[in-house]
PDB file of C-alpha atoms in Angstrom:
ATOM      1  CA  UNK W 215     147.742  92.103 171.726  1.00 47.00           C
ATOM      2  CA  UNK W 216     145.728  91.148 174.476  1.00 51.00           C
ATOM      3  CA  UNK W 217     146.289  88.002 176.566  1.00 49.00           C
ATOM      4  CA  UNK W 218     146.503  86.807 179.444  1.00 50.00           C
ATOM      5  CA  UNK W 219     149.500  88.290 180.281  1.00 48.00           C
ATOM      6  CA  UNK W 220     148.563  92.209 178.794  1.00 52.00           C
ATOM      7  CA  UNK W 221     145.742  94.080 177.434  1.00 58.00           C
ATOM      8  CA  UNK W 222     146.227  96.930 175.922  1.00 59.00           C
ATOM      9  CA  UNK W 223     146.076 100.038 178.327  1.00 66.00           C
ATOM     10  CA  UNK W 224     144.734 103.665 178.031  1.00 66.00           C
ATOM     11  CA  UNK W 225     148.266 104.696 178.057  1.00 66.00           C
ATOM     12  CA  UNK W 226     148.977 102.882 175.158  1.00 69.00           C
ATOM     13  CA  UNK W 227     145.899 103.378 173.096  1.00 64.00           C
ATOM     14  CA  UNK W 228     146.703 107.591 173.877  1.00 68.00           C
ATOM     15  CA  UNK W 229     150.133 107.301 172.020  1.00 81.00           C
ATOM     16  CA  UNK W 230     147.946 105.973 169.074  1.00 86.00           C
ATOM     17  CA  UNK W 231     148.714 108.005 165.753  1.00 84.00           C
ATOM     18  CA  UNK W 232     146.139 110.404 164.494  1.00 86.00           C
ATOM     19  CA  UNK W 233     143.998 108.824 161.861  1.00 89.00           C
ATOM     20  CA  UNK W 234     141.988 111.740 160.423  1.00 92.00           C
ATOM     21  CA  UNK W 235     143.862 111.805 157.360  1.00 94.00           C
ATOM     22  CA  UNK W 236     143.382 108.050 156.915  1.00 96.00           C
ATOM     23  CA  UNK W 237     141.582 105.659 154.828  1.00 96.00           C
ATOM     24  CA  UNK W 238     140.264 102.141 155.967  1.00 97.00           C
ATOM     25  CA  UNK W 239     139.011  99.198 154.539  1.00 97.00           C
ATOM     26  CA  UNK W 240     137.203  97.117 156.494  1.00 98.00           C
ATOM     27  CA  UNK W 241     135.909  93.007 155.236  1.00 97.00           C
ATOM     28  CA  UNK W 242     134.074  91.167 157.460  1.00 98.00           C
ATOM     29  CA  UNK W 243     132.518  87.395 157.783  1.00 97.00           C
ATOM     30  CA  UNK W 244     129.270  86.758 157.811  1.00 96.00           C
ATOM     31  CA  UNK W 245     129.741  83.986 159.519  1.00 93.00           C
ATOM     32  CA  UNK W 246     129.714  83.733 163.439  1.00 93.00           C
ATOM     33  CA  UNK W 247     128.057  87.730 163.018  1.00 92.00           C
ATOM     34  CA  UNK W 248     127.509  87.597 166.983  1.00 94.00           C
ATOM     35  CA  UNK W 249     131.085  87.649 167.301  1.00 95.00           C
ATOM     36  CA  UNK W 250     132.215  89.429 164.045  1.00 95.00           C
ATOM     37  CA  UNK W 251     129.431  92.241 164.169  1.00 97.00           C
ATOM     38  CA  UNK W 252     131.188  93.338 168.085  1.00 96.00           C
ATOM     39  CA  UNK W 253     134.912  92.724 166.387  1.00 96.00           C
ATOM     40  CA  UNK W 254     132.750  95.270 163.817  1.00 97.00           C
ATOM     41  CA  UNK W 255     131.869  97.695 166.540  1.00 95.00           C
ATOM     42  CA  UNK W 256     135.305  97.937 168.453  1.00 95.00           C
ATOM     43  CA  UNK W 257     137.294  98.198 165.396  1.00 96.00           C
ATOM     44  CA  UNK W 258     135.502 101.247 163.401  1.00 97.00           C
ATOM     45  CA  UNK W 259     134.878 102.683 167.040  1.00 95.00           C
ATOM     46  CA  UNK W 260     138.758 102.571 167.714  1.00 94.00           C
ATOM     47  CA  UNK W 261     139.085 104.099 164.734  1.00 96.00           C
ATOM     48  CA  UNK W 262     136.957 107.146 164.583  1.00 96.00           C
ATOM     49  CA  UNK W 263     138.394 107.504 168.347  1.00 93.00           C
ATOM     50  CA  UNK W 264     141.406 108.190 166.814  1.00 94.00           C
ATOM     51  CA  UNK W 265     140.104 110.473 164.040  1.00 94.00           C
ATOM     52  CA  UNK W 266     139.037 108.585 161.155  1.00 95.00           C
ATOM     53  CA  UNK W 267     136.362 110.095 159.647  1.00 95.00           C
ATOM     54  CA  UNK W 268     133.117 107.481 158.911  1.00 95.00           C
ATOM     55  CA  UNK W 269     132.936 108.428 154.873  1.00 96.00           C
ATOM     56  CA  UNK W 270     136.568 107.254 155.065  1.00 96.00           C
ATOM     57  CA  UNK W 271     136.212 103.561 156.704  1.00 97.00           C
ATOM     58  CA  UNK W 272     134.681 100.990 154.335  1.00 97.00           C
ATOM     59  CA  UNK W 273     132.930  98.075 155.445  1.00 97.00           C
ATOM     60  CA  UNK W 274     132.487  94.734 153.112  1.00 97.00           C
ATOM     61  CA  UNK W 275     130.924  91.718 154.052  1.00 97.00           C
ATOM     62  CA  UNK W 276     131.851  88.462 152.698  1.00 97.00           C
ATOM     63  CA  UNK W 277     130.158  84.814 153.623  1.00 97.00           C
ATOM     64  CA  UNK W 278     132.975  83.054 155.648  1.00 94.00           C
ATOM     65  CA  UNK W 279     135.828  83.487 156.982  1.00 94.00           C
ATOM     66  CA  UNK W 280     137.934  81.695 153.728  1.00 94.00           C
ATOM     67  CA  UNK W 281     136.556  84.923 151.187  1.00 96.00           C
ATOM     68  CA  UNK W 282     138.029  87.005 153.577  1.00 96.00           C
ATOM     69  CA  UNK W 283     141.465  86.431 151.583  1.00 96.00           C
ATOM     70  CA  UNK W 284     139.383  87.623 148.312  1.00 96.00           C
ATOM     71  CA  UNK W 285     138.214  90.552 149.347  1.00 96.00           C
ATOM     72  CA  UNK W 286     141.100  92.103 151.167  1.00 96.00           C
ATOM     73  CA  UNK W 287     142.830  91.116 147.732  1.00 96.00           C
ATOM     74  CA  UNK W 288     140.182  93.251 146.258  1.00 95.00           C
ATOM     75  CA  UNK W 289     140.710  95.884 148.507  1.00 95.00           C
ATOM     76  CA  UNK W 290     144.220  96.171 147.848  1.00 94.00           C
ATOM     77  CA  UNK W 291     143.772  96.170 144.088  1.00 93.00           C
ATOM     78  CA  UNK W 292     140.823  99.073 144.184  1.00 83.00           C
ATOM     79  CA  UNK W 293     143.178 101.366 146.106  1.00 75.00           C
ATOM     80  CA  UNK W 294     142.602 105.182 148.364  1.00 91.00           C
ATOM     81  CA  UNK W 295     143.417 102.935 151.143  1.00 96.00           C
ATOM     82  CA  UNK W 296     145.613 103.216 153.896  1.00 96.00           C
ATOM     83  CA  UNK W 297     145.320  99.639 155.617  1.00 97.00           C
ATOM     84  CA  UNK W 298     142.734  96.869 155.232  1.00 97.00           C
ATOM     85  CA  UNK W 299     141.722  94.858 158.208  1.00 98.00           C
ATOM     86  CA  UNK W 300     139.988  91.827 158.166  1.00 97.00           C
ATOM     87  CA  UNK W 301     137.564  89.970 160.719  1.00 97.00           C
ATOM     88  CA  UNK W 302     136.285  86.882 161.084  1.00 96.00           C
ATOM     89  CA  UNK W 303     135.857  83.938 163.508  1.00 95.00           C
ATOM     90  CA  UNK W 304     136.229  79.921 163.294  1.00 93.00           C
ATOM     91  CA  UNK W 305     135.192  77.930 166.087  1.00 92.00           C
ATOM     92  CA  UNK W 306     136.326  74.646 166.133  1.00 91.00           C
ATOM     93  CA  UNK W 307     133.967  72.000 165.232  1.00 79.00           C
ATOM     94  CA  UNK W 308     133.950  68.067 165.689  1.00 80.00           C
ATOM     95  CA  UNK W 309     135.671  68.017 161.825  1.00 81.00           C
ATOM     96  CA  UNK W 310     139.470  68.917 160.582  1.00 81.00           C
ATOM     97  CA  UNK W 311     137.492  72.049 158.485  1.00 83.00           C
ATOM     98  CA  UNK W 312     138.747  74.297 161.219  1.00 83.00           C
ATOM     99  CA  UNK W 313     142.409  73.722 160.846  1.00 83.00           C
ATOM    100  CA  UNK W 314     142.126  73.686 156.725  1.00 88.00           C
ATOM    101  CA  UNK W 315     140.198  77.442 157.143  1.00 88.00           C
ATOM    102  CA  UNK W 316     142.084  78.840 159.770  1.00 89.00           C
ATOM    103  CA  UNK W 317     145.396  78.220 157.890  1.00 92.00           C
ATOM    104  CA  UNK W 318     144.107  78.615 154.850  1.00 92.00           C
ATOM    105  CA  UNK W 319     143.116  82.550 155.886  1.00 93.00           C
ATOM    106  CA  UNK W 320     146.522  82.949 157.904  1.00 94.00           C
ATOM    107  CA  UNK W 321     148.190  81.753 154.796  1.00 95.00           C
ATOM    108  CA  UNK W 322     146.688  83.707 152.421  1.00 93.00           C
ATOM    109  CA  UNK W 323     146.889  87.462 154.436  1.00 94.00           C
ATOM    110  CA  UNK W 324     150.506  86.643 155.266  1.00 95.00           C
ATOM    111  CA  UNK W 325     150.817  86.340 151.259  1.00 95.00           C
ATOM    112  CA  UNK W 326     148.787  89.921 150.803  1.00 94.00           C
ATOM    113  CA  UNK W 327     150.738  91.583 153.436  1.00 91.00           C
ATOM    114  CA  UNK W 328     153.951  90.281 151.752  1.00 93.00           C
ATOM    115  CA  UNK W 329     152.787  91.069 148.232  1.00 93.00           C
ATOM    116  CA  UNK W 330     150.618  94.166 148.702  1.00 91.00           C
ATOM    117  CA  UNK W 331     151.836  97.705 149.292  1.00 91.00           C
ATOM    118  CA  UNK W 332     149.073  98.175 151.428  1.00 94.00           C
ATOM    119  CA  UNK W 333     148.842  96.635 155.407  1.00 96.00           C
ATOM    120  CA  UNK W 334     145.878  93.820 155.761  1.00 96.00           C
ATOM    121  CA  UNK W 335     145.891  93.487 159.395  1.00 96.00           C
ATOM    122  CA  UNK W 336     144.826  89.806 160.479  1.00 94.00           C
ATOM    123  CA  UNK W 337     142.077  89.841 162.916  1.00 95.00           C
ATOM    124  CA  UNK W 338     140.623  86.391 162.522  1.00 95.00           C
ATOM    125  CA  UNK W 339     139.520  84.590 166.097  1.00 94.00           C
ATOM    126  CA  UNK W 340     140.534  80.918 165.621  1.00 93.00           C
ATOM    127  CA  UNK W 341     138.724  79.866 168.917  1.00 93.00           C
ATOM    128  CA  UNK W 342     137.428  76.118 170.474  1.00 93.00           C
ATOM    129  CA  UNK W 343     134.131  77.472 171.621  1.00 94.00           C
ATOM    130  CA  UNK W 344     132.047  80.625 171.305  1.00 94.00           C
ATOM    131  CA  UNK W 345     132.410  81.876 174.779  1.00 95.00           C
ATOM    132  CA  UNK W 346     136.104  81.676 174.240  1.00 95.00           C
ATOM    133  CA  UNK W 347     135.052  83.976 170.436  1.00 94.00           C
ATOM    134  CA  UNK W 348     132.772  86.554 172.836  1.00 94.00           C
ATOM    135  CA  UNK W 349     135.552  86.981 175.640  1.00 91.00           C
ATOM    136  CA  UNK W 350     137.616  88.280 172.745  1.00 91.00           C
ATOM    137  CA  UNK W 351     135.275  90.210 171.025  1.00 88.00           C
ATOM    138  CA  UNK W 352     134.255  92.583 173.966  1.00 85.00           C
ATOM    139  CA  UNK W 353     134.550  89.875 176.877  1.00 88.00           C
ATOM    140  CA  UNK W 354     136.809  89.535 179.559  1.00 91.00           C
ATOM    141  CA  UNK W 355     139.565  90.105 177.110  1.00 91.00           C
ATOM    142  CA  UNK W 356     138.810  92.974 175.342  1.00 90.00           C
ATOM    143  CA  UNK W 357     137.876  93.530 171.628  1.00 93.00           C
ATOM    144  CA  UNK W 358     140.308  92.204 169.354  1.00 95.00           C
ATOM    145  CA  UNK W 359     138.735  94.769 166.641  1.00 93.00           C
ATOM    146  CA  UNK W 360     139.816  97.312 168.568  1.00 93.00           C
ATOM    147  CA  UNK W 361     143.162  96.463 168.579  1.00 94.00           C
ATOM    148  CA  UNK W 362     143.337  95.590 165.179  1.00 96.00           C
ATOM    149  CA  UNK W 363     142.273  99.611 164.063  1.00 95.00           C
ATOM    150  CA  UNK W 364     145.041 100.444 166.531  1.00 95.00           C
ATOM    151  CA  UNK W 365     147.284  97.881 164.266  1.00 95.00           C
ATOM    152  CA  UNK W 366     145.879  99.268 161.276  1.00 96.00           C
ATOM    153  CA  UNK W 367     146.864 102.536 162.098  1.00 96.00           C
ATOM    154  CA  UNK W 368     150.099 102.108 163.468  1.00 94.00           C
ATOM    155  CA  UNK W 369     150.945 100.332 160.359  1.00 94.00           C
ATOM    156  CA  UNK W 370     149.280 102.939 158.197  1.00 94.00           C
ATOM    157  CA  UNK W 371     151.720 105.267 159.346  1.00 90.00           C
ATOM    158  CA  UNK W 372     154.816 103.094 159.036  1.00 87.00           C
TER     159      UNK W 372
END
C-alpha cells in the first residue's frame, strides 16, 4: 500500500471499518525483531485505533520468518478469529536462502488465504538491506503493520 508513488492518507485510514466487534490474530518473527517488533507496534496500534479491543488481538511469536506459514495455519484451525496477519522480515544476504524463504512464505499464505475461511494478510518485508526493512517499518515509508490491520480489517468485513 505504500510506495513510492502513495502512502496511505488520513482520508483513507478515516473510511476504515469499525473493528470493535473484531477478533485478530497476530504471528510474528522473531527474527529481524528491530524491524518486526515496530511492524508489531503499527499494526495492533492501527487496530485498536479503529476499535479493536486489546483482549481481542492475539499476538504469537514464532522463530523465523518460514514458521510464520505454521502458525497462521494454526491460527486458522483454533478459530474466534476474524483475520490473521502475519509479520516478518528477510533481508537479503550474500546466499540464495533469501529467495527460497521469501517464496517459500508467499507461497504458503497465498495457499492459507485460498484454503482457509479466514483472511491471513501477508505482511512479510522481503528487503536488500535493513535500512530499506526500517523505512518500511515506521521510516520514510510508513509502517507496513499498519496497513496490514487496515487490510485485516477491510477484509474482515468482506
Amino acid at each position: 500500500m505504500a510506495t513510492a508513488l502513495h502512502r496511505i492518507t488520513e482520508a483513507e485510514m478515516s473510511k476504515i471499518p469499525d473493528a470493535s466487534n473484531m477478533c485478530f490474530g497476530i504471528v510474528v518473527s522473531e527474527w529481524n525483531s528491530m524491524v518486526t517488533n515496530a511492524l508489531l507496534d503499527g499494526a495492533v496500534s492501527t487496530l485498536e485505533k479503529h476499535g479493536a479491543l486489546p483482549e481481542n488481538i492475539h499476538v504469537k511469536t514464532v522463530p523465523g520468518s518460514f514458521e510464520l506459514i505454521y502458525g497462521a495455519h494454526q491460527m486458522t484451525l483454533n478459530g474466534g478469529y476474524d483475520a490473521i496477519i502475519i509479520l516478518g522480515s528477510v533481508i537479503r544476504g550474500e546466499t540464495p536462502h533469501f529467495d527460497y524463504i521469501c517464496q517459500g512464505v508467499t507461497y504458503g499464505i497465498a495457499r492459507l488465504n485460498a484454503k482457509s475461511e479466514i483472511p491471513v494478510v501477508y505482511g512479510l518485508l522481503t528487503t536488500d538491506t535493513l535500512e530499506q526493512a526500517m523505512d518500511r517499518a515506521g521510516g520514510k515509508w510508513g509502517n507496513k503493520g499498519d496497513e496490514c490491520a487496515v487490510v485485516a480489517i477491510k477484509m474482515a468485513k468482506f
